[in-house]
Coordinates of N, CA and C in Angstrom, one line a residue:
M330 N 205.2 71.8 69.0 CA 205.6 72.3 67.9 C 206.6 73.5 68.1
A331 N 207.6 73.3 67.3 CA 208.7 73.6 67.0 C 208.8 75.4 66.7
V332 N 209.6 76.7 67.3 CA 209.3 77.3 66.7 C 210.3 77.8 66.3
P333 N 209.8 78.2 65.0 CA 211.2 79.3 63.9 C 212.6 79.8 65.0
E334 N 213.4 79.4 64.3 CA 215.1 79.6 65.1 C 214.6 82.3 64.5
G335 N 213.6 81.7 63.7 CA 214.1 83.1 62.7 C 212.9 84.1 64.2
G336 N 211.6 83.1 64.2 CA 210.6 83.9 65.7 C 211.0 84.4 66.4
E337 N 212.4 83.4 67.1 CA 213.0 83.2 68.8 C 213.0 84.7 68.4
A338 N 214.8 84.9 67.1 CA 215.6 86.0 67.4 C 214.9 87.6 67.5
K339 N 213.0 87.4 66.2 CA 212.8 88.4 66.7 C 212.2 88.6 68.0
K340 N 211.7 88.4 68.4 CA 210.7 87.2 69.6 C 211.9 88.2 70.9
G341 N 213.1 88.0 70.4 CA 214.3 88.7 71.9 C 214.3 89.9 71.1
L342 N 214.4 90.5 69.5 CA 214.7 91.8 69.9 C 214.2 92.5 70.3
A343 N 212.8 92.2 69.7 CA 211.5 92.6 70.4 C 211.4 92.3 72.6
Q344 N 211.9 92.5 72.9 CA 212.1 92.4 73.9 C 212.9 92.4 74.8
E345 N 213.9 93.0 74.0 CA 215.1 93.7 74.1 C 215.0 95.8 74.0
R346 N 214.5 95.6 73.0 CA 214.6 96.8 72.7 C 213.4 98.1 73.7
P347 N 214.1 98.8 74.3 CA 213.6 99.7 74.8 C 212.6 101.0 74.6
P348 N 211.6 101.3 75.8 CA 210.2 102.3 75.3 C 211.0 103.2 74.4
V349 N 210.0 103.7 73.8 CA 209.8 105.0 73.5 C 210.4 106.0 74.1
F350 N 209.7 106.4 75.0 CA 210.1 107.3 76.3 C 210.5 106.9 76.9
G351 N 212.0 106.2 77.7 CA 212.7 105.4 78.0 C 212.5 104.5 79.1
R352 N 213.2 103.7 79.4 CA 213.1 103.0 80.3 C 212.5 103.0 81.6
P353 N 211.3 102.0 82.1 CA 210.8 101.8 82.6 C 211.4 102.5 84.2
G354 N 211.0 103.5 84.6 CA 211.4 103.5 86.9 C 212.3 104.8 85.9
E355 N 212.7 105.8 84.9 CA 213.3 106.4 84.7 C 212.9 107.6 84.5
A356 N 212.8 108.7 84.7 CA 212.5 110.4 83.9 C 213.1 110.1 83.1
N357 N 212.4 110.4 81.8 CA 212.6 111.0 80.3 C 212.1 111.8 80.0
S358 N 212.4 113.5 80.3 CA 212.2 114.3 80.7 C 212.3 115.8 79.4
L359 N 212.2 116.0 78.4 CA 213.0 116.8 77.6 C 212.6 118.6 78.6
F360 N 211.5 118.7 79.1 CA 211.5 119.9 80.0 C 212.1 119.6 81.1
G361 N 212.1 118.7 81.6 CA 213.1 118.4 83.0 C 214.2 118.5 82.8
E362 N 215.2 118.3 81.3 CA 216.7 118.4 81.3 C 216.9 120.2 81.1
I363 N 215.5 120.2 80.5 CA 216.1 121.7 79.8 C 216.6 122.2 81.0
L364 N 215.1 122.0 81.6 CA 215.6 123.2 82.8 C 216.6 123.3 83.9
D365 N 217.2 122.0 84.6 CA 217.7 121.2 85.3 C 219.5 122.4 83.9
W366 N 219.7 122.1 83.0 CA 220.6 122.7 82.8 C 220.3 123.7 82.6
M367 N 219.5 124.8 82.8 CA 219.5 126.3 83.0 C 219.6 126.5 84.8
L368 N 218.6 125.8 85.3 CA 219.0 126.5 86.4 C 220.7 125.8 87.5
A369 N 220.8 125.2 86.8 CA 222.3 124.4 87.4 C 223.0 126.1 87.6
P370 N 223.6 126.5 86.1 CA 224.8 127.3 86.0 C 224.2 128.4 87.3
L371 N 222.8 129.2 87.1 CA 222.3 129.6 88.0 C 222.9 129.3 89.5
L372 N 222.1 128.2 89.9 CA 222.8 128.2 91.5 C 223.8 128.0 91.8
L373 N 225.1 127.2 90.8 CA 226.4 127.8 90.9 C 227.4 128.8 90.9
L374 N 226.4 130.3 90.7 CA 226.9 131.5 89.8 C 226.5 131.9 91.1
W375 N 225.4 132.1 92.3 CA 224.4 132.2 93.2 C 226.0 132.5 94.3
P376 N 226.3 131.1 94.9 CA 227.4 131.7 95.4 C 229.4 132.4 95.7
I377 N 228.7 132.3 94.2 CA 230.8 133.1 93.1 C 229.7 134.6 93.5
S378 N 228.4 135.7 93.0 CA 227.6 135.9 93.5 C 228.1 136.8 95.1
I379 N 227.8 135.8 96.0 CA 228.5 136.3 96.9 C 228.8 136.9 97.5
A380 N 230.0 135.8 97.0 CA 231.3 136.3 97.6 C 232.3 137.0 96.5
A381 N 232.2 137.4 95.9 CA 232.2 138.7 94.6 C 231.7 140.0 95.3
T382 N 230.7 139.8 95.7 CA 229.5 141.1 96.2 C 230.6 141.4 97.5
H383 N 230.4 140.3 98.9 CA 231.2 140.7 99.2 C 232.4 141.3 99.6
H384 N 233.4 140.2 98.6 CA 234.8 141.7 98.4 C 234.6 142.8 97.5
V385 N 234.1 143.2 96.9 CA 233.2 144.8 96.2 C 232.7 145.7 97.5
A386 N 231.7 145.2 98.5 CA 231.6 145.8 99.5 C 232.5 146.5 100.8
N387 N 233.1 145.6 100.6 CA 235.0 145.5 101.9 C 236.0 146.4 101.1
E388 N 236.1 146.4 99.9 CA 236.8 147.2 99.4 C 235.9 148.7 99.1
I389 N 234.7 148.7 98.3 CA 234.1 150.5 98.5 C 234.1 150.8 100.4
A390 N 233.6 149.9 101.2 CA 233.9 150.2 102.4 C 235.0 150.8 103.0
D391 N 236.1 150.8 102.9 CA 237.6 150.9 102.9 C 237.2 152.1 102.6
Q392 N 237.9 152.5 101.6 CA 237.4 153.9 100.9 C 237.6 155.2 101.1
P393 N 236.5 155.3 101.9 CA 236.1 156.3 102.1 C 236.9 156.7 103.7
Y394 N 236.9 155.4 104.3 CA 237.9 155.6 106.7 C 239.4 155.7 105.8
D395 N 239.8 154.8 105.0 CA 241.3 154.9 104.7 C 241.3 156.2 104.7
Q396 N 241.0 157.1 103.8 CA 241.2 158.4 103.3 C 241.6 158.6 104.4
A397 N 240.0 159.0 105.4 CA 240.2 159.8 106.9 C 241.4 159.4 107.5
L398 N 242.1 158.2 107.6 CA 243.2 157.6 107.9 C 244.1 158.5 107.9
A399 N 244.5 158.3 106.9 CA 245.9 158.6 105.8 C 245.5 160.6 106.4
E400 N 245.1 161.2 106.0 CA 244.4 162.3 106.7 C 244.8 162.3 107.7
N401 N 244.4 162.0 108.9 CA 245.1 161.5 109.7 C 246.5 161.5 110.3
V402 N 247.1 160.5 109.6 CA 248.4 160.8 109.3 C 249.4 161.6 109.3
Q403 N 249.0 162.3 108.1 CA 249.7 163.4 106.9 C 249.0 164.4 108.2
A404 N 248.0 164.7 109.1 CA 248.4 166.0 110.2 C 249.3 165.5 111.3
I405 N 249.4 164.2 112.1 CA 250.0 164.3 112.7 C 251.5 164.7 112.0
A406 N 251.9 164.3 111.4 CA 253.3 163.9 110.7 C 254.1 164.9 110.5
R407 N 253.1 166.0 110.2 CA 253.1 167.5 110.0 C 253.8 168.5 111.5
L408 N 253.6 168.0 112.4 CA 254.2 167.9 113.9 C 255.4 167.8 114.2
V409 N 255.8 165.9 113.5 CA 257.1 166.0 114.4 C 258.2 167.1 113.2
R410 N 258.5 167.2 114.5 CA 259.9 168.0 113.6 C 261.5 167.5 114.8
L411 N 262.2 168.4 114.0 CA 263.7 168.4 114.9 C 264.0 169.8 115.6
D412 N 264.2 169.7 116.7 CA 264.5 170.9 117.9 C 265.7 170.4 118.3
K413 N 267.0 171.4 117.4 CA 268.2 171.7 118.1 C 268.6 170.1 118.2
G414 N 268.5 168.9 117.4 CA 268.8 167.8 116.7 C 268.5 166.5 118.0
R415 N 267.0 167.2 118.3 CA 266.2 166.5 118.9 C 264.9 166.2 118.4
L416 N 264.3 164.2 118.3 CA 263.5 164.3 117.7 C 261.6 164.9 119.2
V417 N 261.0 165.9 118.4 CA 260.0 165.9 119.4 C 258.4 166.1 118.1
I418 N 257.2 165.9 119.5 CA 256.2 166.6 119.2 C 255.4 166.8 119.2
H419 N 254.5 167.9 118.5 CA 253.6 169.2 119.5 C 252.1 168.6 119.2
L420 N 251.6 167.9 120.0 CA 250.5 167.1 119.4 C 249.1 167.9 120.7
P421 N 248.6 168.9 120.9 CA 248.0 169.7 121.9 C 246.7 168.7 121.7
L422 N 246.3 168.9 123.5 CA 245.1 167.4 123.9 C 244.1 167.8 122.9
S423 N 243.5 168.8 122.7 CA 242.4 168.5 122.1 C 242.1 167.9 120.5
A424 N 244.1 167.9 119.8 CA 243.8 167.0 118.6 C 243.8 166.0 119.3
R425 N 244.7 165.7 120.0 CA 244.3 163.4 120.8 C 243.0 163.7 121.2
A426 N 242.3 164.8 122.2 CA 240.6 164.7 121.7 C 240.1 164.0 120.4
I427 N 240.2 164.6 119.5 CA 239.6 165.0 118.4 C 239.8 163.2 117.9
L428 N 240.6 162.9 118.0 CA 241.3 161.3 117.0 C 240.9 160.5 118.4
H429 N 240.5 160.4 119.6 CA 240.0 159.8 119.8 C 237.9 159.8 120.7
A430 N 237.7 160.7 119.3 CA 235.8 161.0 120.6 C 235.4 160.3 118.6
D431 N 235.4 159.1 117.9 CA 234.6 158.5 117.3 C 234.2 157.1 118.5
E432 N 232.7 157.3 118.4 CA 231.5 156.3 119.6 C 231.8 155.2 118.9
E433 N 231.3 155.0 117.8 CA 231.8 153.7 117.6 C 232.8 152.5 116.7
D434 N 234.0 153.0 116.7 CA 235.2 152.9 117.1 C 236.2 153.2 117.8
T435 N 237.6 151.8 118.1 CA 238.5 152.3 119.1 C 239.7 153.2 118.1
T436 N 239.7 154.3 118.2 CA 241.0 154.8 117.5 C 242.6 154.7 118.3
Y437 N 243.4 154.6 117.6 CA 244.5 154.6 118.3 C 246.1 155.4 116.8
F438 N 246.5 156.0 118.0 CA 247.8 157.1 117.4 C 249.1 155.8 117.6
Q439 N 250.2 157.0 116.6 CA 251.5 155.9 117.8 C 252.4 156.9 117.0
V440 N 253.8 157.5 117.4 CA 254.7 158.5 117.0 C 255.8 157.2 117.2
R441 N 256.8 156.9 116.1 CA 258.2 156.0 117.0 C 259.3 156.3 116.3
T442 N 260.3 156.1 116.5 CA 261.7 156.4 115.8 C 261.8 154.5 115.1
S443 N 262.3 154.3 113.9 CA 262.7 153.4 113.7 C 263.4 152.5 114.6
R444 N 264.6 152.8 116.1 CA 265.6 152.1 117.1 C 264.2 152.0 118.2
G445 N 262.4 152.8 117.7 CA 262.0 151.4 118.8 C 261.7 152.6 119.6
D446 N 262.0 153.6 119.5 CA 261.7 154.8 120.6 C 260.2 155.5 120.2
L447 N 259.7 155.5 121.5 CA 258.4 156.2 121.5 C 258.2 157.4 121.6
L448 N 257.4 158.5 120.8 CA 257.7 159.7 121.1 C 256.1 159.8 121.2
A449 N 255.6 159.6 120.5 CA 253.6 160.1 121.6 C 253.0 159.1 120.3
G450 N 251.6 158.6 121.8 CA 250.9 157.5 120.8 C 251.0 156.6 122.3
D451 N 250.1 155.3 121.7 CA 249.7 154.2 122.3 C 251.0 153.1 122.0
E452 N 251.0 152.5 123.1 CA 252.3 151.8 122.9 C 252.3 150.9 122.4
L453 N 250.3 150.0 122.3 CA 249.8 149.1 122.4 C 250.1 148.8 120.7
L454 N 250.3 149.7 119.7 CA 250.0 149.7 118.5 C 251.3 149.1 118.3
P455 N 251.4 147.9 116.5 CA 252.4 147.4 116.2 C 252.6 147.8 115.8
A456 N 254.7 147.8 116.1 CA 255.2 148.7 115.5 C 255.4 148.1 113.5
V457 N 255.8 149.5 112.9 CA 256.1 149.0 111.6 C 256.8 147.8 111.3
P458 N 256.7 146.8 110.6 CA 257.3 145.7 110.4 C 258.9 146.1 110.2
A459 N 259.9 145.4 110.5 CA 261.0 145.1 110.1 C 260.8 144.7 108.7
G460 N 262.4 146.3 108.3 CA 262.5 145.4 107.1 C 261.6 146.1 106.0
E461 N 260.5 146.7 105.8 CA 260.0 147.1 105.0 C 260.2 148.4 104.0
P462 N 260.0 148.2 103.3 CA 260.5 149.5 102.1 C 260.4 150.9 102.4
V463 N 261.1 151.1 102.4 CA 260.9 153.0 103.0 C 260.3 153.6 101.5
E464 N 259.3 154.3 101.8 CA 258.6 155.1 100.5 C 258.8 156.6 101.7
A465 N 259.4 157.6 101.9 CA 259.3 158.3 103.2 C 258.1 159.6 102.5
G466 N 257.1 159.8 103.0 CA 256.3 160.4 102.2 C 254.6 159.8 102.5
K467 N 255.2 158.6 101.5 CA 253.7 158.0 101.3 C 253.2 157.1 102.4
V468 N 251.4 157.8 102.3 CA 250.9 156.6 103.0 C 250.8 154.9 102.6
K469 N 250.9 154.3 103.7 CA 250.3 152.9 103.3 C 249.5 152.6 104.6
F470 N 248.7 151.2 104.6 CA 248.1 150.6 104.7 C 248.6 148.9 105.0
R471 N 248.1 148.6 106.2 CA 247.9 147.5 106.5 C 246.8 147.2 107.5
D472 N 246.8 145.6 107.9 CA 245.7 145.5 109.3 C 246.6 144.6 109.8
G473 N 245.8 145.0 111.3 CA 246.5 144.5 112.4 C 245.4 143.3 113.3
N474 N 246.1 144.1 114.1 CA 245.2 143.0 115.5 C 245.7 143.6 117.2
I475 N 244.4 144.1 118.1 CA 244.8 144.5 119.2 C 243.8 143.9 120.1
G476 N 245.2 143.4 121.5 CA 243.9 142.7 122.1 C 242.6 142.2 121.3
G477 N 242.9 141.1 120.1 CA 241.9 140.0 119.9 C 240.9 141.1 118.6
D478 N 241.4 142.6 118.7 CA 240.3 143.4 118.2 C 240.6 143.6 116.8
S479 N 239.9 142.9 115.1 CA 241.0 143.4 114.1 C 241.2 144.6 113.7
I480 N 242.2 145.5 113.4 CA 242.2 146.7 112.9 C 243.0 147.0 111.6
R481 N 242.6 148.6 111.3 CA 243.4 149.0 109.9 C 244.4 150.0 109.9
I482 N 245.3 149.9 109.6 CA 246.5 150.8 110.3 C 247.0 151.9 108.9
A483 N 246.9 152.8 109.1 CA 247.4 153.9 108.3 C 248.1 154.0 108.6
Y484 N 250.1 154.1 107.5 CA 251.1 154.4 108.8 C 252.2 155.2 107.6
Q485 N 253.0 156.2 107.7 CA 253.8 157.2 107.5 C 255.3 156.8 107.8
T486 N 256.3 156.6 106.9 CA 257.4 157.1 107.0 C 258.0 158.2 107.3
L487 N 258.9 158.8 108.0 CA 259.7 159.9 108.1 C 261.5 160.2 108.2
V488 N 261.7 160.8 107.2 CA 262.7 161.0 107.5 C 262.9 162.7 107.0
L489 N 263.3 163.2 108.5 CA 263.8 164.1 108.8 C 264.6 164.5 108.5
Q490 N 266.4 163.8 108.6 CA 267.4 164.3 108.4 C 268.2 163.5 108.6
P491 N 269.2 163.5 107.5 CA 270.1 161.9 106.6 C 271.0 161.6 108.0
G492 N 271.1 160.5 108.3 CA 271.8 159.9 109.6 C 271.0 159.9 110.9
E493 N 270.1 160.8 111.1 CA 269.1 159.8 112.3 C 268.6 159.6 112.1
G494 N 268.2 158.4 111.2 CA 266.7 157.7 111.8 C 265.8 157.5 110.6
L495 N 265.0 156.9 111.0 CA 263.6 157.2 110.6 C 262.7 157.3 111.7
V496 N 261.4 158.0 110.8 CA 260.3 158.2 112.5 C 259.1 157.1 111.7
H497 N 258.7 156.4 112.6 CA 256.5 155.5 111.6 C 255.8 156.7 112.4
V498 N 255.1 157.6 111.8 CA 253.1 157.8 112.1 C 252.5 156.5 111.7
Q499 N 252.0 157.2 112.6 CA 250.5 155.3 112.6 C 249.2 155.7 113.0
V500 N 248.2 155.8 112.4 CA 247.0 155.9 112.7 C 246.9 154.7 112.8
A501 N 245.2 154.0 113.2 CA 244.4 152.7 113.4 C 243.1 152.8 114.3
E502 N 242.5 151.9 113.8 CA 241.0 152.2 113.9 C 240.6 151.1 113.9
T503 N 239.3 150.8 114.5 CA 239.0 149.2 115.0 C 237.7 148.8 114.0
L504 N 237.4 148.3 113.5 CA 236.6 148.0 112.0 C 235.1 148.2 111.5
K505 N 234.2 148.5 113.2 CA 232.3 148.3 112.9 C 232.3 148.9 112.1
K506 N 232.7 150.2 111.4 CA 232.2 151.2 110.7 C 232.0 151.1 109.5
R507 N 233.7 149.9 109.5 CA 233.4 149.7 107.9 C 232.9 148.4 108.2
Q508 N 232.2 146.8 107.9 CA 231.6 146.4 108.4 C 230.2 146.2 108.4
N509 N 229.6 147.4 109.5 CA 228.3 147.5 109.1 C 228.1 148.6 106.9
L510 N 228.9 149.4 107.0 CA 228.6 149.8 105.3 C 228.8 148.7 105.1
A511 N 229.9 148.0 104.5 CA 229.9 146.7 103.8 C 228.7 145.5 104.2
S512 N 228.5 145.7 105.8 CA 226.6 144.9 105.8 C 225.7 145.5 104.7
R513 N 225.2 147.0 104.8 CA 224.3 147.7 103.9 C 224.6 147.6 102.1
V514 N 225.5 147.6 101.8 CA 226.1 147.5 100.4 C 225.7 145.9 100.4
I515 N 226.4 145.2 101.4 CA 225.6 143.8 100.6 C 224.2 143.1 100.9
S516 N 223.4 143.6 101.7 CA 222.4 143.6 101.9 C 221.2 144.4 100.3
G517 N 222.1 145.8 100.3 CA 221.2 146.1 98.6 C 221.3 145.7 97.5
V518 N 222.5 144.7 97.5 CA 222.6 144.2 96.6 C 222.2 142.3 96.5
L519 N 222.5 142.5 97.9 CA 221.4 140.3 97.7 C 220.1 140.8 97.9
L520 N 219.7 141.2 98.3 CA 218.3 141.5 99.1 C 216.6 141.4 97.5
P521 N 217.9 142.7 96.5 CA 216.9 142.4 95.6 C 216.7 140.8 94.8
Q522 N 218.7 140.2 94.6 CA 218.2 138.5 93.8 C 217.3 137.7 94.8
F523 N 216.9 137.5 95.5 CA 216.0 137.3 96.7 C 214.8 137.5 96.0
A524 N 213.7 138.1 95.3 CA 213.3 138.3 94.7 C 213.0 138.2 93.0
I525 N 214.6 138.4 92.9 CA 214.2 138.5 91.4 C 214.1 137.2 90.5
I526 N 215.4 136.2 91.6 CA 215.3 134.4 91.4 C 214.2 133.7 91.4
P527 N 213.9 134.3 91.6 CA 211.9 133.2 92.5 C 211.7 133.5 90.9
V528 N 211.7 134.8 90.7 CA 211.1 135.5 89.7 C 211.2 134.6 87.9
A529 N 212.8 134.4 87.8 CA 213.5 134.4 86.9 C 213.2 133.2 86.7
V530 N 213.2 132.0 86.9 CA 212.6 131.0 87.7 C 210.9 130.7 87.4
I531 N 210.2 131.4 87.5 CA 209.2 131.2 87.3 C 209.1 131.8 85.8
L532 N 210.2 132.6 85.6 CA 210.0 132.9 84.0 C 210.4 131.7 83.0
V533 N 211.5 131.8 83.6 CA 211.9 130.4 83.1 C 211.0 128.8 82.2
W534 N 210.0 128.7 83.5 CA 209.7 127.6 83.4 C 208.5 127.5 82.6
L535 N 207.5 129.2 82.1 CA 206.6 129.2 81.4 C 207.2 129.4 80.7
G536 N 208.3 129.7 80.0 CA 209.1 129.9 78.6 C 208.8 128.6 78.1
L537 N 209.4 127.6 79.3 CA 209.8 126.0 78.5 C 208.6 125.4 77.6
S538 N 207.3 126.5 79.3 CA 206.0 125.1 79.0 C 205.9 125.3 77.6
R539 N 205.4 126.9 77.3 CA 204.7 127.3 75.9 C 206.0 126.7 75.1
G540 N 207.6 127.0 74.6 CA 208.2 126.3 73.8 C 207.9 125.2 73.4
L541 N 207.6 124.0 74.7 CA 207.8 122.6 74.2 C 206.2 121.9 74.3
A542 N 205.0 123.4 74.8 CA 203.8 122.3 74.0 C 203.6 122.3 72.2
P543 N 203.9 122.0 71.2 CA 203.5 121.5 70.4 C 204.7 120.0 70.7
L544 N 205.5 119.4 71.4 CA 206.1 118.3 71.8 C 205.5 117.4 72.5
S545 N 205.1 118.4 73.8 CA 204.1 118.2 74.3 C 203.0 116.8 73.8
R546 N 202.4 118.0 72.8 CA 200.7 117.8 71.7 C 201.3 116.4 70.9
L547 N 202.8 116.0 70.4 CA 202.7 114.9 69.7 C 203.1 113.8 70.5
R548 N 203.9 114.1 71.6 CA 203.9 113.1 72.6 C 202.8 112.4 73.3
Q549 N 201.8 113.3 73.3 CA 200.4 112.4 73.4 C 199.3 111.7 72.9
T550 N 199.5 112.7 71.6 CA 198.7 111.4 70.1 C 199.6 110.6 69.9
L551 N 201.2 110.5 70.0 CA 201.2 108.7 69.9 C 201.2 107.9 71.2
S552 N 200.7 108.5 72.2 CA 200.4 107.5 73.2 C 199.3 106.5 73.5
E553 N 198.3 107.7 72.6 CA 197.2 107.5 72.3 C 196.9 106.3 71.1
R554 N 197.6 106.4 70.2 CA 197.6 106.4 68.7 C 197.5 104.4 69.6
R555 N 197.2 103.3 68.9 CA 197.1 101.9 68.6 C 198.0 101.3 67.7
P556 N 198.7 100.3 68.9 CA 200.2 100.1 68.0 C 199.9 99.7 66.5
G557 N 199.2 99.8 66.2 CA 199.0 99.6 64.1 C 198.7 100.3 63.6
D558 N 198.6 101.4 64.1 CA 198.2 102.8 63.2 C 199.1 103.7 63.1
L559 N 199.8 103.2 61.6 CA 200.5 103.7 60.9 C 200.1 104.9 60.4
S560 N 198.5 105.6 60.2 CA 198.8 106.8 59.6 C 199.4 108.1 59.4
P561 N 199.8 109.1 58.6 CA 200.1 109.9 58.8 C 200.1 110.8 60.4
L562 N 201.5 111.6 60.9 CA 200.8 112.5 61.8 C 200.5 113.8 61.0
R563 N 199.6 114.8 62.2 CA 199.3 116.1 61.2 C 200.1 117.2 61.7
T564 N 201.3 117.9 61.3 CA 202.0 118.5 61.6 C 201.9 119.8 61.5
R565 N 201.1 119.8 61.4 CA 200.4 121.1 61.2 C 200.5 121.9 63.2
G566 N 201.2 123.5 63.3 CA 201.9 123.4 64.4 C 202.8 122.7 65.2

């Protein structure tokens, strides 16, 4: 017996219509979708937070040690003078001993003219870059390297007498104390986050579970109804 064309069309529509709760084999969870959208930004912000913390920790570590370097530069600069038209620096042995008394980092100092003449200090310390703008009396900072070790350099340019050239006073040290301080700052900030993030995830999970409980009950109710049951649903709660 031939089947009416309308019956074929209706049968085809019935076969093509997707199930109410998603296609077979595909996850279709409102809870999972919301959880993903809440946790994805958290996972994205986590590495950004680590990078920002590292940057801030390095700045915090630099401040006290840069200040100490600047004070040493200024102390040495006060000892440089012109004596009968000749540049001299009187740096007592006790002062040299204090400069090199650091047990954790290696400290260097240097007093050099702009023509390259070494007046005192360590020959290995990199000279002030050529073309550096002259800001007499101001202590500046830069990073450098000696023998494969990274160093922080504080330096000051002196103009003792017009026409006599410039004098560069530099004090530098390796970075072990700075790195240790930065590591302590990073640990103090990040370690609590390792405890806070799991707690936050649990609280989000519990909050979503409670907030979506009415929808879960509605879904359970619909899945238990017979296909031909068109009676009204209870909307209370």
